[in-house]
Coordinates of C-alpha atoms in Angstrom, one line a residue:
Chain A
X1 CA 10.4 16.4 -59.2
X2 CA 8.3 13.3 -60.4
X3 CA 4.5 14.1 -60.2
X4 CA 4.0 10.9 -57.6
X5 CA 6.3 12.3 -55.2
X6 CA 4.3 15.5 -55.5
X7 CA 1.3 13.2 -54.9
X8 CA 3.2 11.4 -52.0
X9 CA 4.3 15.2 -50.5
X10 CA 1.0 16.2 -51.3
X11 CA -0.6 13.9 -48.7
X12 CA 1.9 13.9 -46.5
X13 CA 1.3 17.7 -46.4
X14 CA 5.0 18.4 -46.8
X15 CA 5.2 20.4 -50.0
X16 CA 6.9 23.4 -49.6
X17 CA 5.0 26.9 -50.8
X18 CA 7.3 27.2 -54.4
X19 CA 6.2 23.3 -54.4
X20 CA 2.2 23.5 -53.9
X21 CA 2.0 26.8 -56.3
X22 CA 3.0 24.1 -59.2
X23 CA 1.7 21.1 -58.3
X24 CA -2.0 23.1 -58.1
X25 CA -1.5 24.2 -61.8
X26 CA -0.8 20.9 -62.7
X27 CA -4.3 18.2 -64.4
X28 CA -2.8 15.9 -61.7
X29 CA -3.8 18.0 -59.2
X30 CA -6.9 19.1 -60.6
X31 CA -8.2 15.3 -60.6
X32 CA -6.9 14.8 -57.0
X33 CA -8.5 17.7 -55.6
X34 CA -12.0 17.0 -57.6
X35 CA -12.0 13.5 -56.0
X36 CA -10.7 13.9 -52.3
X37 CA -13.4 16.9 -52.5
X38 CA -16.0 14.2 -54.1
X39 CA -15.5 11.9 -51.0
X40 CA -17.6 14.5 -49.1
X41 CA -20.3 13.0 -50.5
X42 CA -19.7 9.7 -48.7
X43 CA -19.8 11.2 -45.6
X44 CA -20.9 8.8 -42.8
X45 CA -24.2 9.5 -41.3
X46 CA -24.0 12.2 -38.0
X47 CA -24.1 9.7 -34.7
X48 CA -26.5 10.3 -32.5
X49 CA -23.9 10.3 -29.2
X50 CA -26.8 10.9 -26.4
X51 CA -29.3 8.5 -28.2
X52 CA -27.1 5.8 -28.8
X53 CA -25.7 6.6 -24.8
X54 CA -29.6 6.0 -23.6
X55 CA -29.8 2.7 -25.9
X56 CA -27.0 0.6 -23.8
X57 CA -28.3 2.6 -20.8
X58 CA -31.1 0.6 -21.1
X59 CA -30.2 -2.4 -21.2
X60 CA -28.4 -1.8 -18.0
X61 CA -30.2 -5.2 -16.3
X62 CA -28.4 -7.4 -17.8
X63 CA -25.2 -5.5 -16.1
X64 CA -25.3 -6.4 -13.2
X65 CA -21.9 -7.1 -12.4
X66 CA -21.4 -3.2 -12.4
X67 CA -23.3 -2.8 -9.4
X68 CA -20.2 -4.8 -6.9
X69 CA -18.2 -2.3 -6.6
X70 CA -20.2 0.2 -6.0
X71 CA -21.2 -1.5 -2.7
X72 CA -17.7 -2.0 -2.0
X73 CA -16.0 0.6 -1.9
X74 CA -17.9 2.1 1.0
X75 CA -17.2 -1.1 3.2
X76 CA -13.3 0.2 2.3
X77 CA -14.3 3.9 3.1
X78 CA -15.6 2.8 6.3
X79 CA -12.7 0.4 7.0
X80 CA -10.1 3.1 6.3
X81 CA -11.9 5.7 8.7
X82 CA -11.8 3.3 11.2
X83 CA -7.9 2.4 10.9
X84 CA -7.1 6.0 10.6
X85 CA -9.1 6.6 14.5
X86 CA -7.3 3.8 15.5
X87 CA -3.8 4.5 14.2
X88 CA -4.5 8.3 15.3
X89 CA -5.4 7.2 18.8
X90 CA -2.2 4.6 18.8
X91 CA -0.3 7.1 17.9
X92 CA -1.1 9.6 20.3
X93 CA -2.8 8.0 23.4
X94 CA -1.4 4.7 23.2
X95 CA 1.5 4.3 26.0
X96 CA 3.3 1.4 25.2
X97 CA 5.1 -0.4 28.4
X98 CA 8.7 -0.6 28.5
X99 CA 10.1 -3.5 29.6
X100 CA 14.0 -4.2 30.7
X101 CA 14.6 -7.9 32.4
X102 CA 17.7 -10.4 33.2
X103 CA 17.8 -13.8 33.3
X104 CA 19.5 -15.9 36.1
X105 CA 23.6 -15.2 36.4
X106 CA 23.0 -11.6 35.2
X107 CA 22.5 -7.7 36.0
X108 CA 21.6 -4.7 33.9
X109 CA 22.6 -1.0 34.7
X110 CA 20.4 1.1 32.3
X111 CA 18.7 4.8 32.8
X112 CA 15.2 5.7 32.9
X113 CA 14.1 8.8 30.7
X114 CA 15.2 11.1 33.4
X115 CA 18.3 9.9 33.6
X116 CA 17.6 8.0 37.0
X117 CA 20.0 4.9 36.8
X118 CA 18.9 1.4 37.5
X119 CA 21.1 -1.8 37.9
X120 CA 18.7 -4.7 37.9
X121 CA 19.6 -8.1 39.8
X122 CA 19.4 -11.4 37.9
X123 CA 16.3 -12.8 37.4
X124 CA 14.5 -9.4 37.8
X125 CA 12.2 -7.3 35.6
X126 CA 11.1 -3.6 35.6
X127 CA 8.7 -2.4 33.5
X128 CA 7.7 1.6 32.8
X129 CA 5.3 3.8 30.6
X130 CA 7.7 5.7 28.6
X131 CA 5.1 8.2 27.2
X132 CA 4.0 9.1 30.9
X133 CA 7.1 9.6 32.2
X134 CA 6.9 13.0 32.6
X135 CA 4.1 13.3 34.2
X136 CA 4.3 10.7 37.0
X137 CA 7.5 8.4 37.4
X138 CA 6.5 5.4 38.5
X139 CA 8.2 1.9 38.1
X140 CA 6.9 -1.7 38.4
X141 CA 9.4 -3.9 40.1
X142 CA 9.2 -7.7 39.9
X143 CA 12.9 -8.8 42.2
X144 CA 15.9 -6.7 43.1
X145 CA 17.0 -3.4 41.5
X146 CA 18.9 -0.5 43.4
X147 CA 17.9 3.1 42.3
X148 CA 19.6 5.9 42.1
X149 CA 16.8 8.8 41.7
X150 CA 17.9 12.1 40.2
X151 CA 15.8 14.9 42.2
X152 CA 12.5 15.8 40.8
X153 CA 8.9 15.1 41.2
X154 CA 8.0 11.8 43.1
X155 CA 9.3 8.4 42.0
X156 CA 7.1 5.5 42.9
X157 CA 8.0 2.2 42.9
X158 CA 5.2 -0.4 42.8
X159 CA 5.7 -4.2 43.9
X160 CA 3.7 -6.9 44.7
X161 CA 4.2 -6.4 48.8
X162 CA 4.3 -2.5 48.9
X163 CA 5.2 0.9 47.3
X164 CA 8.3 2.5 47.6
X165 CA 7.9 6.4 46.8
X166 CA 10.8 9.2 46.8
X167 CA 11.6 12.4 45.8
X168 CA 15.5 11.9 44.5
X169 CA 17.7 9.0 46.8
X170 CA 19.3 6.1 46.2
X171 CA 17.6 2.6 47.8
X172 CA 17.8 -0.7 47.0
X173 CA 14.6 -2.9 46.4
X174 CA 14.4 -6.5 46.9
X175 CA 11.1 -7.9 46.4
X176 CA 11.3 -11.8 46.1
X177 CA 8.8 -14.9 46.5
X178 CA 8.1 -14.2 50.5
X179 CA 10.7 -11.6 50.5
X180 CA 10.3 -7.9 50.9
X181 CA 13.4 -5.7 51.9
X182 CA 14.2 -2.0 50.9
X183 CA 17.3 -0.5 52.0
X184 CA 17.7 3.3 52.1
X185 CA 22.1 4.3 51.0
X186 CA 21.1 8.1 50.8
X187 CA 18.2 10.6 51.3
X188 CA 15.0 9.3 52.6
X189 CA 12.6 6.6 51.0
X190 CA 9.2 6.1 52.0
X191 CA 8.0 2.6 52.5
X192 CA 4.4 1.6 52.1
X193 CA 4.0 -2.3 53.2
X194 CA 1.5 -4.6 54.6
X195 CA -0.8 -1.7 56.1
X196 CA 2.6 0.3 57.4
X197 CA 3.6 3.3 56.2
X198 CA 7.9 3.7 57.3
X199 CA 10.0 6.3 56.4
X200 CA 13.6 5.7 56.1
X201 CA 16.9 7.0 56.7
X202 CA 20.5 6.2 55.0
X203 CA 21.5 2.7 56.1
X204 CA 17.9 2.1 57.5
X205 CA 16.5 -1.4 56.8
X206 CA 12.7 -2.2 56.0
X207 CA 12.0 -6.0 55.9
X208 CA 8.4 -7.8 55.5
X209 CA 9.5 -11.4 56.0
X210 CA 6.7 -14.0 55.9
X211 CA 4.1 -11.5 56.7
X212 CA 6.6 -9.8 59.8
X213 CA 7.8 -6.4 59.7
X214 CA 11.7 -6.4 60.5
X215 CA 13.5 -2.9 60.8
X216 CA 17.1 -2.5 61.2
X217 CA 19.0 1.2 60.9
X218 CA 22.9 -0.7 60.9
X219 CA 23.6 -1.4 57.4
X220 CA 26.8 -1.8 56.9
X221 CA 27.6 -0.4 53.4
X222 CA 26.8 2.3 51.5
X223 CA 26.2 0.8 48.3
X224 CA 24.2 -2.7 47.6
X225 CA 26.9 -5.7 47.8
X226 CA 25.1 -7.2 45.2
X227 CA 26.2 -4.1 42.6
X228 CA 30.0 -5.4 43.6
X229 CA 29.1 -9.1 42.9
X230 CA 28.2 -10.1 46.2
X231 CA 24.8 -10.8 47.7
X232 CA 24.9 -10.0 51.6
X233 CA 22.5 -11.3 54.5
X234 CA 21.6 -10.0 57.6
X235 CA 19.7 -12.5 59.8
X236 CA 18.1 -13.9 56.2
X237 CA 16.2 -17.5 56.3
X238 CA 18.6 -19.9 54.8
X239 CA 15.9 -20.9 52.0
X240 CA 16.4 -17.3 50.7
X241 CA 19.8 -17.6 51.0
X242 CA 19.7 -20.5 48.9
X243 CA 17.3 -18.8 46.2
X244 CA 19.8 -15.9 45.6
X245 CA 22.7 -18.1 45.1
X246 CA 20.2 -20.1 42.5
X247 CA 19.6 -17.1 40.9
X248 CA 22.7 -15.8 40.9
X249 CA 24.6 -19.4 39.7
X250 CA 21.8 -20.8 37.4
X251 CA 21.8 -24.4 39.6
X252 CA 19.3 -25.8 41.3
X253 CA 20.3 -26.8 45.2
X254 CA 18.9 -29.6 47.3
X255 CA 19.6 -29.4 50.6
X256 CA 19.2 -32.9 52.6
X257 CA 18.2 -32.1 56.4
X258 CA 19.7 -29.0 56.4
X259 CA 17.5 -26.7 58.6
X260 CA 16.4 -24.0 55.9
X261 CA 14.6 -21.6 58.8
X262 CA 18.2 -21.3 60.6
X263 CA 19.2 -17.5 60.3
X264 CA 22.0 -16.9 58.1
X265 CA 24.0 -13.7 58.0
X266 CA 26.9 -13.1 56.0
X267 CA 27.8 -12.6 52.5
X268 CA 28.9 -15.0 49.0
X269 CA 30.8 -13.5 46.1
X270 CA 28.5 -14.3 42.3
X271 CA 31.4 -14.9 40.7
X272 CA 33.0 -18.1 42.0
X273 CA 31.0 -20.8 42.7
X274 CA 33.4 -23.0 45.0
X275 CA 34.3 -20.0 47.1
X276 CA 30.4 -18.7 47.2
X277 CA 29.3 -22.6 48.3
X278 CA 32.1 -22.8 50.8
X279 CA 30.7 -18.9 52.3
X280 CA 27.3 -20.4 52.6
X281 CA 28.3 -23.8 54.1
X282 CA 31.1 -23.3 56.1
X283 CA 29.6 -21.3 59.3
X284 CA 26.6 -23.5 59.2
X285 CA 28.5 -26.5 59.3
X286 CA 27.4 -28.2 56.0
X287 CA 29.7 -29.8 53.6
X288 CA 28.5 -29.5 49.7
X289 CA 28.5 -31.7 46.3
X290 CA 28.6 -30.7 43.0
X291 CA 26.5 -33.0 40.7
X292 CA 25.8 -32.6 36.7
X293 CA 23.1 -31.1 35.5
X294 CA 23.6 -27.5 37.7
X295 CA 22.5 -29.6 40.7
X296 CA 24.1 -29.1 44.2
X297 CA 23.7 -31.2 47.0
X298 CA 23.8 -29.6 50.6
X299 CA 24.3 -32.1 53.7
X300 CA 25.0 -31.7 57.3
X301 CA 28.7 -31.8 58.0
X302 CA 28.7 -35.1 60.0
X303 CA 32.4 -34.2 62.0
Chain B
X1 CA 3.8 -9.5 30.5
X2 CA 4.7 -8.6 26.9
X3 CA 7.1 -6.8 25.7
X4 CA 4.7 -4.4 23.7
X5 CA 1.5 -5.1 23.3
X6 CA 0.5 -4.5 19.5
X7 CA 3.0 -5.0 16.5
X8 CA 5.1 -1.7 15.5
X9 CA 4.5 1.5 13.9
X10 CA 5.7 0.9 10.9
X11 CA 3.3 -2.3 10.6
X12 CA 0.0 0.0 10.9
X13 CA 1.8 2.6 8.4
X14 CA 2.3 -0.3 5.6
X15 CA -1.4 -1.3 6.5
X16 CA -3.1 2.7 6.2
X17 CA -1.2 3.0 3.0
X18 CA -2.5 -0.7 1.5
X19 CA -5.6 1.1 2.6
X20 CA -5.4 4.4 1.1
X21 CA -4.0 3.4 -2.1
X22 CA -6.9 0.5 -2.5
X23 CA -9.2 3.3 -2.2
X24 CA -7.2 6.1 -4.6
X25 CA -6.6 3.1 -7.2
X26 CA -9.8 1.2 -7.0
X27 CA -11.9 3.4 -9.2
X28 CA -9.1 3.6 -11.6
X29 CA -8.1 0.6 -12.1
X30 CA -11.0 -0.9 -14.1
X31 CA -14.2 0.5 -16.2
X32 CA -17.2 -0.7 -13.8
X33 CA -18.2 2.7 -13.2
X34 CA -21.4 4.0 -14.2
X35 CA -20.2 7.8 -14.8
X36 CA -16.8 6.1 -16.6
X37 CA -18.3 4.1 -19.0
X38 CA -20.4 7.3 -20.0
X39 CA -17.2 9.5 -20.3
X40 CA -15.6 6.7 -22.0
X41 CA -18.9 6.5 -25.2
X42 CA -18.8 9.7 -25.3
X43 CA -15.5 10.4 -26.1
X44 CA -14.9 6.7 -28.5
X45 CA -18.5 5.4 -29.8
X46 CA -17.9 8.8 -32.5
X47 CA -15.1 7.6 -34.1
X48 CA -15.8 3.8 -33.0
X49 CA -19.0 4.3 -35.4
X50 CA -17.1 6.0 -38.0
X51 CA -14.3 3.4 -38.3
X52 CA -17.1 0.8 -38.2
X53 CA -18.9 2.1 -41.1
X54 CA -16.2 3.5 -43.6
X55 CA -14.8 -0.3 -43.4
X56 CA -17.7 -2.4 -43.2
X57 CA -20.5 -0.6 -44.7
X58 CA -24.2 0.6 -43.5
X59 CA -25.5 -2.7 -44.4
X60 CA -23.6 -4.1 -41.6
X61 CA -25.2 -2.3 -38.6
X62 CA -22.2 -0.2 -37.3
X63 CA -24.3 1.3 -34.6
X64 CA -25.3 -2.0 -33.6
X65 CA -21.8 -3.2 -33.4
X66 CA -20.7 0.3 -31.6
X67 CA -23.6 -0.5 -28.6
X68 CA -22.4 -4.5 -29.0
X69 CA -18.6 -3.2 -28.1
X70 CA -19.6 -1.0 -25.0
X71 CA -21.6 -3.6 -23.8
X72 CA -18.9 -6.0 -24.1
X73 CA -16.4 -3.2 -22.3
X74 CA -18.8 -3.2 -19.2
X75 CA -19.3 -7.2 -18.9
X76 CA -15.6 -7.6 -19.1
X77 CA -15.4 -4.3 -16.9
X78 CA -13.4 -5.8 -14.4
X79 CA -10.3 -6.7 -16.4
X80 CA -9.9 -3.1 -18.2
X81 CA -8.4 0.1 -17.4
X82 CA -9.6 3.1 -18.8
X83 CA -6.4 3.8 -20.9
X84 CA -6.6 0.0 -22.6
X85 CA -10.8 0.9 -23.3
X86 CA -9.9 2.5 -26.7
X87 CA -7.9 -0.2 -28.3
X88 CA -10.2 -2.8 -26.6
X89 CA -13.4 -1.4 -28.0
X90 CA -11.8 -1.1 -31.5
X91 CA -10.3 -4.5 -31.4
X92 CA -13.5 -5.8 -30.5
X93 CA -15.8 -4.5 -32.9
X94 CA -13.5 -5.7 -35.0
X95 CA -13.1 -9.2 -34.1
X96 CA -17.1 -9.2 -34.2
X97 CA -17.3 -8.6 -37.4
X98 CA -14.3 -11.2 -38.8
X99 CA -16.5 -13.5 -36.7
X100 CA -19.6 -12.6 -38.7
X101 CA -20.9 -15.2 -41.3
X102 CA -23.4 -13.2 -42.3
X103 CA -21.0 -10.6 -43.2
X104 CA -23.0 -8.0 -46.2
X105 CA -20.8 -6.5 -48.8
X106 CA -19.7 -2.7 -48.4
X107 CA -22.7 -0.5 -49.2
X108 CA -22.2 3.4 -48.6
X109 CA -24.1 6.0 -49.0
X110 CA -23.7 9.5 -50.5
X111 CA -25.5 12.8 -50.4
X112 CA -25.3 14.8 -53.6
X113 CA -24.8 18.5 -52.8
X114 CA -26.8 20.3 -55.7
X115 CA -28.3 23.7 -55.8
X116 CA -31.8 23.7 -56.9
X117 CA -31.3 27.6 -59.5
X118 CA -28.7 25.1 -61.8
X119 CA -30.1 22.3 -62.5
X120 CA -32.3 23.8 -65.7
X121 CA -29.3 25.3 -67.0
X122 CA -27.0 22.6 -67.8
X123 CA -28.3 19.5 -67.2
X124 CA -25.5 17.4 -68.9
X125 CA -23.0 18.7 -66.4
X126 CA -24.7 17.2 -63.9
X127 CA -25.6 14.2 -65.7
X128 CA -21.6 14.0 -65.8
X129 CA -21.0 14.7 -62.0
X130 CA -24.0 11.8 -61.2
X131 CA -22.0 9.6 -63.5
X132 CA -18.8 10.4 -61.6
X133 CA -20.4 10.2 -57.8
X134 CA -21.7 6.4 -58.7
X135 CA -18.1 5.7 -60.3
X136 CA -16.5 7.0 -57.4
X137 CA -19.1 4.9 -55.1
X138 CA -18.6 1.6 -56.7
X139 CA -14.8 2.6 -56.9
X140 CA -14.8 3.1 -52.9
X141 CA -16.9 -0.2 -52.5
X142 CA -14.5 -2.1 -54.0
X143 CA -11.4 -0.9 -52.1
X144 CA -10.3 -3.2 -49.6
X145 CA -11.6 -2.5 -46.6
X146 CA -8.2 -0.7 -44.8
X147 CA -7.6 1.3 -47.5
X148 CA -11.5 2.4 -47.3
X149 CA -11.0 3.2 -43.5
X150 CA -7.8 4.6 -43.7
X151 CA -8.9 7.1 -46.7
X152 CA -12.2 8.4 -45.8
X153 CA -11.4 8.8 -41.8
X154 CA -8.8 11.6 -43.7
X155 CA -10.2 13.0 -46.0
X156 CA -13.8 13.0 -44.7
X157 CA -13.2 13.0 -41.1
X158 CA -10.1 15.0 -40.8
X159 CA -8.4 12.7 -38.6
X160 CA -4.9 13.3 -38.5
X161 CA -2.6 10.6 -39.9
X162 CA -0.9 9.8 -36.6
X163 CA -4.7 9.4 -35.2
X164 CA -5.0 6.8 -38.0
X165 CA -2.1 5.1 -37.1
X166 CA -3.1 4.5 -33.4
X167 CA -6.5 3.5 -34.0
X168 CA -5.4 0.6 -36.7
X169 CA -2.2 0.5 -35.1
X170 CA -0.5 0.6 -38.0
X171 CA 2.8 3.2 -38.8
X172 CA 2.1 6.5 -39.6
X173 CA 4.1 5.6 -42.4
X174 CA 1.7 2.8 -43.8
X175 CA -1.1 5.4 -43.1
X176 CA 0.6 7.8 -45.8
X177 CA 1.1 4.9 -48.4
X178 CA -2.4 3.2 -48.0
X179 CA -4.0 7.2 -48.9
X180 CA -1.6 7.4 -51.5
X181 CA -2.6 4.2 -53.2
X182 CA -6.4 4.5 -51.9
X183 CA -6.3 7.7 -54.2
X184 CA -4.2 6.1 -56.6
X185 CA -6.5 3.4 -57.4
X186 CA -9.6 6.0 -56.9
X187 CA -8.4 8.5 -59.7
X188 CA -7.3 6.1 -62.5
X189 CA -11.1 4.0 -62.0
X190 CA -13.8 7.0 -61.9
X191 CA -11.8 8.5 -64.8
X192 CA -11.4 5.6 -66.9
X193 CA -14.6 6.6 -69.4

């Protein structure tokens, strides 16, 4: 082996044992050695870590720019303490409404957490707490639903004109613009309207009508009509008739010296619009116009 | 009525965890911490100081330029993370001194190691070993200034060749040749009578 690569090995510190034993007889190595040990003498001075630590430590002033963050990152500590309350309490207090709605022309059969099954008239919203559900069932009602209760605790149903509470029945609930009408189909309902409280029996009829109480126990069917597409009336102003059918056919009717406060009992089908306007017109002697635009014209029936 | 009244879950999760991690990262991501900036000399102005003075000489300040670096690291605090300070403090120093017109030549110093019960006896060794040390200094001096660094942060130092190569990044490689050439250069001057 060349002497440089014993050199080069040397340094590298790769010489094997047989290797270093004669390269460190060698002059070569001799010289090396006498020199790398010489450089020992050249040894920088010691640094004075701490010292030299409390030198830029004091010229701290003119760092100010240190000193932002510091202020900070309390202002985020503070901020993230607050967001975790918050999210704790959303998470755990905060009931968050459910809310289930048609438009016009359309129902919805869905079920509550219980399983209690609603089917929701057009143009009609319900809204619930979710989270609360088991400890108080209770509904708010904003146009027609019918209810079938499964048995439990009590099962409120709040509306603008009254409360409707039950322990497990089916009812239907209409609660319209001037309108107020539950219907009992099985078990009993308790009504709570305008000051009244009414209990109520299968096929018993509670009405608030313009600020009257009408009661009726001679319903005759056992389910809503409406659930079979189509809307019935017993002894119903004809200016509610003519809202149902709006809601139920997405027009809008005018009716030209038509007497809206006649009574109107009977029935249309929400399905066929010619056949529904004929149901509505015919016993009252009115003849009726189709337009564009959804719009219906209702006159008297001069023959 | 609403639907609900405040956006979803998973909106408030993605906002607590933008929060969280701005407060785990924050502190990380940049030196402007008091405590930091202390860890950070302690463990670099050593061999920031060494590096500074093997290559440039005592004539050239390197303390000065070791406190002239850190204070550098902590105006510029916001724009470095702590793994970057290293390279950043060496590169700077550095750069200071290419920048320097005023720039002295190479001076180092050296401590002779004699004992005292000797130097009677044979005077003319010694006179031999002085005449070698102040070869061997004006040797060094006149190294260029990487092989100086590279050399003496070995051999005096003990700094591992790989720990060479990082702090000039250089190849561990180029480390090996620039000793070997260093001491090449070295031997053939102080022993040229």
């Amino acid at each position: 082996m060349e002497q440089e690569e014993y050199i080069q090995k040397w340094i590298e510190g790769t010489l094997t044992e047989e290797e270093r034993k004669i390269f460190e007889k060698t002059d070569t190595y001799r010289s090396y050695r006498k020199l790398s040990d010489s450089l020992n003498a050249f040894k920088a001075p010691e640094y004075p870590v701490e010292d030299e630590w409390g030198r830029i430590y004091s010229k701290k002033p003119t760092l100010g720019k240190v000193v932002s963050p510091n202020w900070f990152q309390p202002v985020y500590r503070v901020a993230a303490v607050l967001v975790i309350l918050f999210g704790i309490y959303y998470f755990f207090f905060y009931d968050s409404i459910t809310t289930v709605r048609t438009p016009r022309a359309e129902n919805k059969e869905f079920r509550l957490p219980d399983s209690s099954s609603v089917i929701l008239n057009a143009q009609s919203n319900l809204s619930y707490y979710k989270m609360k559900w088991d400890e108080k069932r209770e509904v708010k009602l904003d146009g027609e639903a019918f209810f079938s209760v499964t048995k439990g605790s009590i099962f409120d149903v709040q509306t603008s004109s009254g409360i409707i509470r039950v322990l497990g029945t089916r009812f239907n609930v209409k609660n319209r613009p001037d309108y107020f009408e539950v219907i009992c189909y099985e078990g009993s309902v308790e009504v709570e309207s305008e000051g009244e409280i009414a209990r109520l029996l299968p096929r018993q009829m509670f009405r608030v009508l313009n600020g009257k109480i009408v009661k009726a126990d001679d319903i005759p069917d056992h389910t809503p009509t409406w659930i079979m597409d189509e809307s019935s009336f017993q002894s119903v102003p004809f200016y509610q008739v003519i809202r149902e059918f709006e809601r139920q056919y997405e027009v809008s009717i005018v009716a030209e010296d038509v007497d809206l406060d006649q009574l109107y009992t009977g029935r249309f089908i929400n399905s066929d619009i010619d056949l529904a306007l004929q149901s509505i017109t015919f016993p009252l002697n009115l003849r009726y116009q189709i337009e564009k635009d959804k719009k219906i014209v209702l006159s008297v029936d001069p023959d | 009525m609403p639907k609900k009244f405040l956006p979803g879950y998973e909106i408030l999760f993605l906002f607590l965890h933008k929060i969280y991690s701005l407060m785990r990262e924050r502190p990380d991501t940049n030196c402007c911490d008091e405590i930091l900036v202390k860890e950070l000399f302690r463990k670099h102005a050593k061999d920031l100081y060494q590096f500074l003075y093997y290559k440039y000489g005592i004539e050239n300040h390197p303390k000065d330029l070791v406190q002239e670096a850190f204070i550098k690291l902590w105006n510029h605090c916001h724009k470095i993370i702590p793994e970057k300070a290293r390279s950043f403090l060496f590169t700077v120093a550095n750069n200071q001194m290419l920048n320097e017109l005023a720039k002295k030549k190479t001076v180092l110093k050296y401590h002779q190691e004699r004992s005292n019960e000797n130097t009677s006896d044979t005077p003319d060794l010694f006179r031999e070993e002085d005449d070698y040390i102040v070869r061997l200094k004006k040797a060094l001096e006149e190294l260029t200034e990487d092989q100086r660094t590279t050399l003496l942060l070995n051999r005096i130092e003990g700094k591992k060749h790989k720990e060479i190569a990082e702090m000039l990044g250089i190849s561990r490689k180029a480390v090996e040749k620039r000793i070997y050439t260093a001491l090449s250069i070295l031997r053939e001057k102080v022993e040229k009578k």
